CSV table of N, CA and C in Angstrom, one decimal:
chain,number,residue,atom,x,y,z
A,360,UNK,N,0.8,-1.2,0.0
A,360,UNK,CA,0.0,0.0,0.0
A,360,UNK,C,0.9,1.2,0.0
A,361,UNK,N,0.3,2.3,-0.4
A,361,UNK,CA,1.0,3.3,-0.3
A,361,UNK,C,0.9,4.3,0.7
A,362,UNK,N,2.1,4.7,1.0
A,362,UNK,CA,2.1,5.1,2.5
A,362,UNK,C,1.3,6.9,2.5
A,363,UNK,N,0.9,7.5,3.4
A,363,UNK,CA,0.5,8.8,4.0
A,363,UNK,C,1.6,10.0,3.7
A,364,UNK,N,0.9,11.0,3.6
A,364,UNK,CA,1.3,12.0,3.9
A,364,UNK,C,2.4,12.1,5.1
A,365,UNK,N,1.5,11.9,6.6
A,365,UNK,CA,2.2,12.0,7.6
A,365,UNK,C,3.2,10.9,7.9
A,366,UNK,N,3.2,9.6,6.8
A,366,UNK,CA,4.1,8.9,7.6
A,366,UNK,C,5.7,9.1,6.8
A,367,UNK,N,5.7,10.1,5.4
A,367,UNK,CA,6.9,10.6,4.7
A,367,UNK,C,7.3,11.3,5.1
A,368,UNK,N,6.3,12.2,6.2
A,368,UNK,CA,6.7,13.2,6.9
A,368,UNK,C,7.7,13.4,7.7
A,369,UNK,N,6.7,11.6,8.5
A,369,UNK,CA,7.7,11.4,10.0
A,369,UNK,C,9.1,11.3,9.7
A,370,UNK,N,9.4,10.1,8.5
A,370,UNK,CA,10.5,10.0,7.6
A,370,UNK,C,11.5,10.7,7.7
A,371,UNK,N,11.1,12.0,7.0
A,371,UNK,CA,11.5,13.2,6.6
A,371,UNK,C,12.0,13.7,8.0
A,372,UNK,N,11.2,14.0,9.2
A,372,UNK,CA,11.6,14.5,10.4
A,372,UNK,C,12.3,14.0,10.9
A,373,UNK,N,12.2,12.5,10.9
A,373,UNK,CA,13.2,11.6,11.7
A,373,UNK,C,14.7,11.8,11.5
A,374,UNK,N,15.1,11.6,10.2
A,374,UNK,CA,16.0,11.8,9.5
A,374,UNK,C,16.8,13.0,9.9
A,375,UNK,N,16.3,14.2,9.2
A,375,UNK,CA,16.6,15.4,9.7
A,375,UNK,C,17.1,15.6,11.2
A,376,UNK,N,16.0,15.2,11.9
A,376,UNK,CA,16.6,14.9,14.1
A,376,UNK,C,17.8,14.4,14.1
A,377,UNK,N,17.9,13.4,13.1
A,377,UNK,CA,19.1,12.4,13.1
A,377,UNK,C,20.7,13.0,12.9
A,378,UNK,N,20.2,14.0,11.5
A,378,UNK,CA,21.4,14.9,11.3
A,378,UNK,C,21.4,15.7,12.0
A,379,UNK,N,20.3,16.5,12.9
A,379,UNK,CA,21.2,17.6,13.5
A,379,UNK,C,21.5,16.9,15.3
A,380,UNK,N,21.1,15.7,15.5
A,380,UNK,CA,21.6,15.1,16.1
A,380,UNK,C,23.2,15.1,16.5
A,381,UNK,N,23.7,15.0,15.1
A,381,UNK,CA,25.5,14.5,14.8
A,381,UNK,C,25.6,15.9,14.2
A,382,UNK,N,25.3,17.0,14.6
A,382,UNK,CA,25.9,18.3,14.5
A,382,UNK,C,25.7,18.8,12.5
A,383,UNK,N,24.8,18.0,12.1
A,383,UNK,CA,25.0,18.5,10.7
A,383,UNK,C,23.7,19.0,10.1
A,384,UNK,N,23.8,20.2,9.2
A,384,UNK,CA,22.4,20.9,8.8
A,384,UNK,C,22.8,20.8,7.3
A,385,UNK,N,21.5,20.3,7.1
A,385,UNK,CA,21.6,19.8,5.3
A,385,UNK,C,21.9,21.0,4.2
A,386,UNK,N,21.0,22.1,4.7
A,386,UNK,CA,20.8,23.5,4.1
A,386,UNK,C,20.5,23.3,2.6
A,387,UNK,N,20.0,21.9,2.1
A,387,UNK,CA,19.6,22.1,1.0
A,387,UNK,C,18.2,21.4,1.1
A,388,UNK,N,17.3,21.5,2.1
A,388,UNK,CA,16.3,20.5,2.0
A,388,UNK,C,15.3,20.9,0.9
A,389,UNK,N,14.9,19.7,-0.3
A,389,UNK,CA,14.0,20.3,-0.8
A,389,UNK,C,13.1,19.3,-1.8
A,390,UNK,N,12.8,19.4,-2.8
A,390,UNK,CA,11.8,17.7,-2.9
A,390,UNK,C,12.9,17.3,-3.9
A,391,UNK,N,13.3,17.6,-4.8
A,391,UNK,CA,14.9,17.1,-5.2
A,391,UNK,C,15.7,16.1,-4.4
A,392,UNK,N,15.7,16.4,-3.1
A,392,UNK,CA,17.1,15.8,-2.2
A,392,UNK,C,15.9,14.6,-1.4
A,393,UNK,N,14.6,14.5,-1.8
A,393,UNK,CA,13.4,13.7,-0.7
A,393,UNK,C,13.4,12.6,-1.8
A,394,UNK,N,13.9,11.0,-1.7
A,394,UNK,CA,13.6,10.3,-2.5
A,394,UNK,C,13.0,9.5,-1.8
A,395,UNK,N,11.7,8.4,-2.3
A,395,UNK,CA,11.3,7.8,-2.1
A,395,UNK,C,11.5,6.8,-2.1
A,396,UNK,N,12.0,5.7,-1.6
A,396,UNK,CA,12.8,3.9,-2.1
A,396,UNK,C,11.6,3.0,-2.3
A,397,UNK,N,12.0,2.1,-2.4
A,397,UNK,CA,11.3,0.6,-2.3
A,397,UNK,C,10.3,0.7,-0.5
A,398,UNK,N,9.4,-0.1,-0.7
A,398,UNK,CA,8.9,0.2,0.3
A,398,UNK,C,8.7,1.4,1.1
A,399,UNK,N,8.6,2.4,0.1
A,399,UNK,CA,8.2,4.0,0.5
A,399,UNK,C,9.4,4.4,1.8
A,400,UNK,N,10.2,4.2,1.9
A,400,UNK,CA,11.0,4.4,3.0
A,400,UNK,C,11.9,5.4,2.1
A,401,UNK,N,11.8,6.5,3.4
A,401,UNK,CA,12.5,8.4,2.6
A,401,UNK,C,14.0,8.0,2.5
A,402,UNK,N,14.8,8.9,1.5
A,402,UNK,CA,16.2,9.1,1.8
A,402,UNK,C,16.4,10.3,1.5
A,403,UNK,N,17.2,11.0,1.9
A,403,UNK,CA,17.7,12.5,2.4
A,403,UNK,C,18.9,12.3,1.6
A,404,UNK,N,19.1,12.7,0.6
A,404,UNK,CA,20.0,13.0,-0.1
A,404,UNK,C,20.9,14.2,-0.2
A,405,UNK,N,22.2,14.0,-1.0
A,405,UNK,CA,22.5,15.8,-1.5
A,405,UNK,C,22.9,16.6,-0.3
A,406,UNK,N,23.9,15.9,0.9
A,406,UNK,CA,24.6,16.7,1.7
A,406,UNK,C,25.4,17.2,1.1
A,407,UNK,N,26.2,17.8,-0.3
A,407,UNK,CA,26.9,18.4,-0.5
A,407,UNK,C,27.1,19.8,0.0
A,408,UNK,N,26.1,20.3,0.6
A,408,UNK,CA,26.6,21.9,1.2
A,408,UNK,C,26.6,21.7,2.1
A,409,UNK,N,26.3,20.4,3.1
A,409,UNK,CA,25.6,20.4,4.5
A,409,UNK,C,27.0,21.4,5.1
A,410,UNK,N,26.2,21.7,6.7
A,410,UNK,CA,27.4,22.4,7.6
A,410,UNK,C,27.5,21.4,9.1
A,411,UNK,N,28.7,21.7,9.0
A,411,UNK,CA,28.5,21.0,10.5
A,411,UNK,C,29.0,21.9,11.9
A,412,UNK,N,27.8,22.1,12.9
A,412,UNK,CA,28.0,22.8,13.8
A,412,UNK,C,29.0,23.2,14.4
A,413,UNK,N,29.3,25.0,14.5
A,413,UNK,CA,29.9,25.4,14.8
A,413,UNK,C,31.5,25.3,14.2
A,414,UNK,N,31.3,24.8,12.5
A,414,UNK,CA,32.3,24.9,11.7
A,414,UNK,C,32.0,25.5,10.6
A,415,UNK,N,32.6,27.2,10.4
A,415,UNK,CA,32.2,28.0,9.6
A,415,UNK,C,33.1,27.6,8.3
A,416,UNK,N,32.5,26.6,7.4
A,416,UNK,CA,33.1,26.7,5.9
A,416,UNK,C,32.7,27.0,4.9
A,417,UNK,N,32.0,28.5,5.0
A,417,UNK,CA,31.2,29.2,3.9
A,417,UNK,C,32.1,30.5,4.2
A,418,UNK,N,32.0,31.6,3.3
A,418,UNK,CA,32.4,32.6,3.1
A,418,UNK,C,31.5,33.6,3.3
A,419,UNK,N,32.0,34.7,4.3
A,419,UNK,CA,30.8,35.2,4.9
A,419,UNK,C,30.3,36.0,3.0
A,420,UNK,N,28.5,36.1,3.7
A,420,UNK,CA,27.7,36.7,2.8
A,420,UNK,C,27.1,35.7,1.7
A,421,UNK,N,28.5,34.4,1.3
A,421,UNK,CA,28.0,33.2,0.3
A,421,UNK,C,26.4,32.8,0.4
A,422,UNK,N,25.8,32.6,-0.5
A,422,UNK,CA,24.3,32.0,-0.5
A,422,UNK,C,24.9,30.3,-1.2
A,423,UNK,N,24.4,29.7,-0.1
A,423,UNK,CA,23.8,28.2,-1.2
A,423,UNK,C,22.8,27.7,-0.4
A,424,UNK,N,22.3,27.1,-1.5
A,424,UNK,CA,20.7,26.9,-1.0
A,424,UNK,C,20.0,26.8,-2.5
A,425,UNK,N,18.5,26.4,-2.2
A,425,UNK,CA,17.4,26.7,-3.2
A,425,UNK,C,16.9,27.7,-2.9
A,426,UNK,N,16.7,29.0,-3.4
A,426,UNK,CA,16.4,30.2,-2.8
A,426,UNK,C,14.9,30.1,-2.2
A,427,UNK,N,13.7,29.1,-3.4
A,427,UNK,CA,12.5,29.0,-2.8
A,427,UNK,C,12.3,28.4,-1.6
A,428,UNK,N,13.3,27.4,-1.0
A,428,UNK,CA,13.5,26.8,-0.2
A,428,UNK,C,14.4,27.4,0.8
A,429,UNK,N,14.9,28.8,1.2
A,429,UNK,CA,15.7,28.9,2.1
A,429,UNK,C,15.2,29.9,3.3
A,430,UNK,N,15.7,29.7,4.1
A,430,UNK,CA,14.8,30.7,5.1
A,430,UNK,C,15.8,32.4,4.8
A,431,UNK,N,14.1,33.4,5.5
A,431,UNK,CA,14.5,34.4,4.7
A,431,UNK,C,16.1,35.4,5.4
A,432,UNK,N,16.2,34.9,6.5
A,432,UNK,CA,17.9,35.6,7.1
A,432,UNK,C,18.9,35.0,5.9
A,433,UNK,N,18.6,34.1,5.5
A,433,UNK,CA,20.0,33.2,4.5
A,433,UNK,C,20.4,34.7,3.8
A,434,UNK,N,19.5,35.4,3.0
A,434,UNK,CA,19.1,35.7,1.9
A,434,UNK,C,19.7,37.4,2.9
A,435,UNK,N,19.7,37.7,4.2
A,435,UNK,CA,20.6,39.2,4.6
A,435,UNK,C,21.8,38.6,5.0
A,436,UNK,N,21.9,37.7,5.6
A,436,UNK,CA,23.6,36.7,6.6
A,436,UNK,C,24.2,36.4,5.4
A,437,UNK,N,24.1,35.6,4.8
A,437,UNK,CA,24.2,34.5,3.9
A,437,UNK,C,24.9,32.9,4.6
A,438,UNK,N,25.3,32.2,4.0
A,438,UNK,CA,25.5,30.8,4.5
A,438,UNK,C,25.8,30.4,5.4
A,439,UNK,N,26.9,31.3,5.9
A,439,UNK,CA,27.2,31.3,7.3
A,439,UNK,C,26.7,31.0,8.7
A,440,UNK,N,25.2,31.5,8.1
A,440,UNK,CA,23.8,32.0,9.3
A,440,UNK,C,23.3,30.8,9.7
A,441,UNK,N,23.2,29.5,9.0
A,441,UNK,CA,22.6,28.7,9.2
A,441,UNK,C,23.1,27.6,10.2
A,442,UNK,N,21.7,27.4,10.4
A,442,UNK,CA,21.6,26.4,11.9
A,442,UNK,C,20.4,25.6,11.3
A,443,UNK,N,19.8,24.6,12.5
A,443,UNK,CA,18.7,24.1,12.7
A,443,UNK,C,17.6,24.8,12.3
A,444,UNK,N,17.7,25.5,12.2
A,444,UNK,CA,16.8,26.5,11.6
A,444,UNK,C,16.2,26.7,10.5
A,445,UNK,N,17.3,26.4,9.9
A,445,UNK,CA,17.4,26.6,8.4
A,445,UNK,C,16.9,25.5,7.5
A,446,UNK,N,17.1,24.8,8.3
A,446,UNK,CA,16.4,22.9,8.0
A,446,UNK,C,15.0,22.7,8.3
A,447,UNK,N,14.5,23.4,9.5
A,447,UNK,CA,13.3,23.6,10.3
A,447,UNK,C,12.5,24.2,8.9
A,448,UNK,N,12.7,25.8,8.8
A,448,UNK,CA,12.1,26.1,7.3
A,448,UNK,C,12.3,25.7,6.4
A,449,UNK,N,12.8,25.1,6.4
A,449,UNK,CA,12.7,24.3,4.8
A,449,UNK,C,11.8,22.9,4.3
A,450,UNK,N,11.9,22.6,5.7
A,450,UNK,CA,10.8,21.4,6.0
A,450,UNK,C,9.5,21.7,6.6
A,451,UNK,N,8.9,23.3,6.8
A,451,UNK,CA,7.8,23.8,6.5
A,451,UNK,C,7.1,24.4,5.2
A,452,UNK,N,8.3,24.7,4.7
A,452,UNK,CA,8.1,24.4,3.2
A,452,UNK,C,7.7,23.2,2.2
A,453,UNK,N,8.0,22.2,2.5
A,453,UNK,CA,8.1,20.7,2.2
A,453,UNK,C,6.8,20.3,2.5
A,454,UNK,N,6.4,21.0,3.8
A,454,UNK,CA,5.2,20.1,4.4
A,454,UNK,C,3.6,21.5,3.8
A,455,UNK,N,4.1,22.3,3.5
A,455,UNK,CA,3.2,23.0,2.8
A,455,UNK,C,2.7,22.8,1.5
A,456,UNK,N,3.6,22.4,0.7
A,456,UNK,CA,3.9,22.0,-0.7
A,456,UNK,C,3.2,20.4,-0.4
């Protein structure tokens, strides 16, 4: 059967807890990076920008990101700014969509 709304969600949330768990923020969450597998089980893809807490390797002011997808400080800080946060909106985005 095919799974819910809320159970790609949980998926999705779990995962995400998981990375910022181990200090890492994806900063690219978006339905691109959400794949679906066998047995509807999510994968979180496309850490290539991820950051990992309290290791600045962006250049201040740099943007990366999906701009539709980025929360709106990215866009005055730039990459630097991001935290939990930035993953949080993005996955209110996700869950809007």
């Amino acid at each position: 059967s095919h799974p819910t709304r809320r159970d790609v969600l949980r998926q999705i949330l779990t995962g995400v807890e998981d990375a910022h768990r181990n200090n890492i923020i994806h900063r690219d969450l978006k339905p691109d990076n959400i794949l679906l597998g066998k047995e509807y089980n999510v994968k979180i893809i496309d850490f290539g920008i991820a950051k990992f807490k309290d290791k600045n390797i962006t250049v201040a002011g740099q943007w990366l990101g999906t701009p539709l997808y980025m929360a709106p400080e990215l866009f005055v800080e730039g990459a630097s700014a991001a935290d939990a946060r930035t993953d949080i909106f993005a996955i209110g985005h996700l869950f809007y969509e």
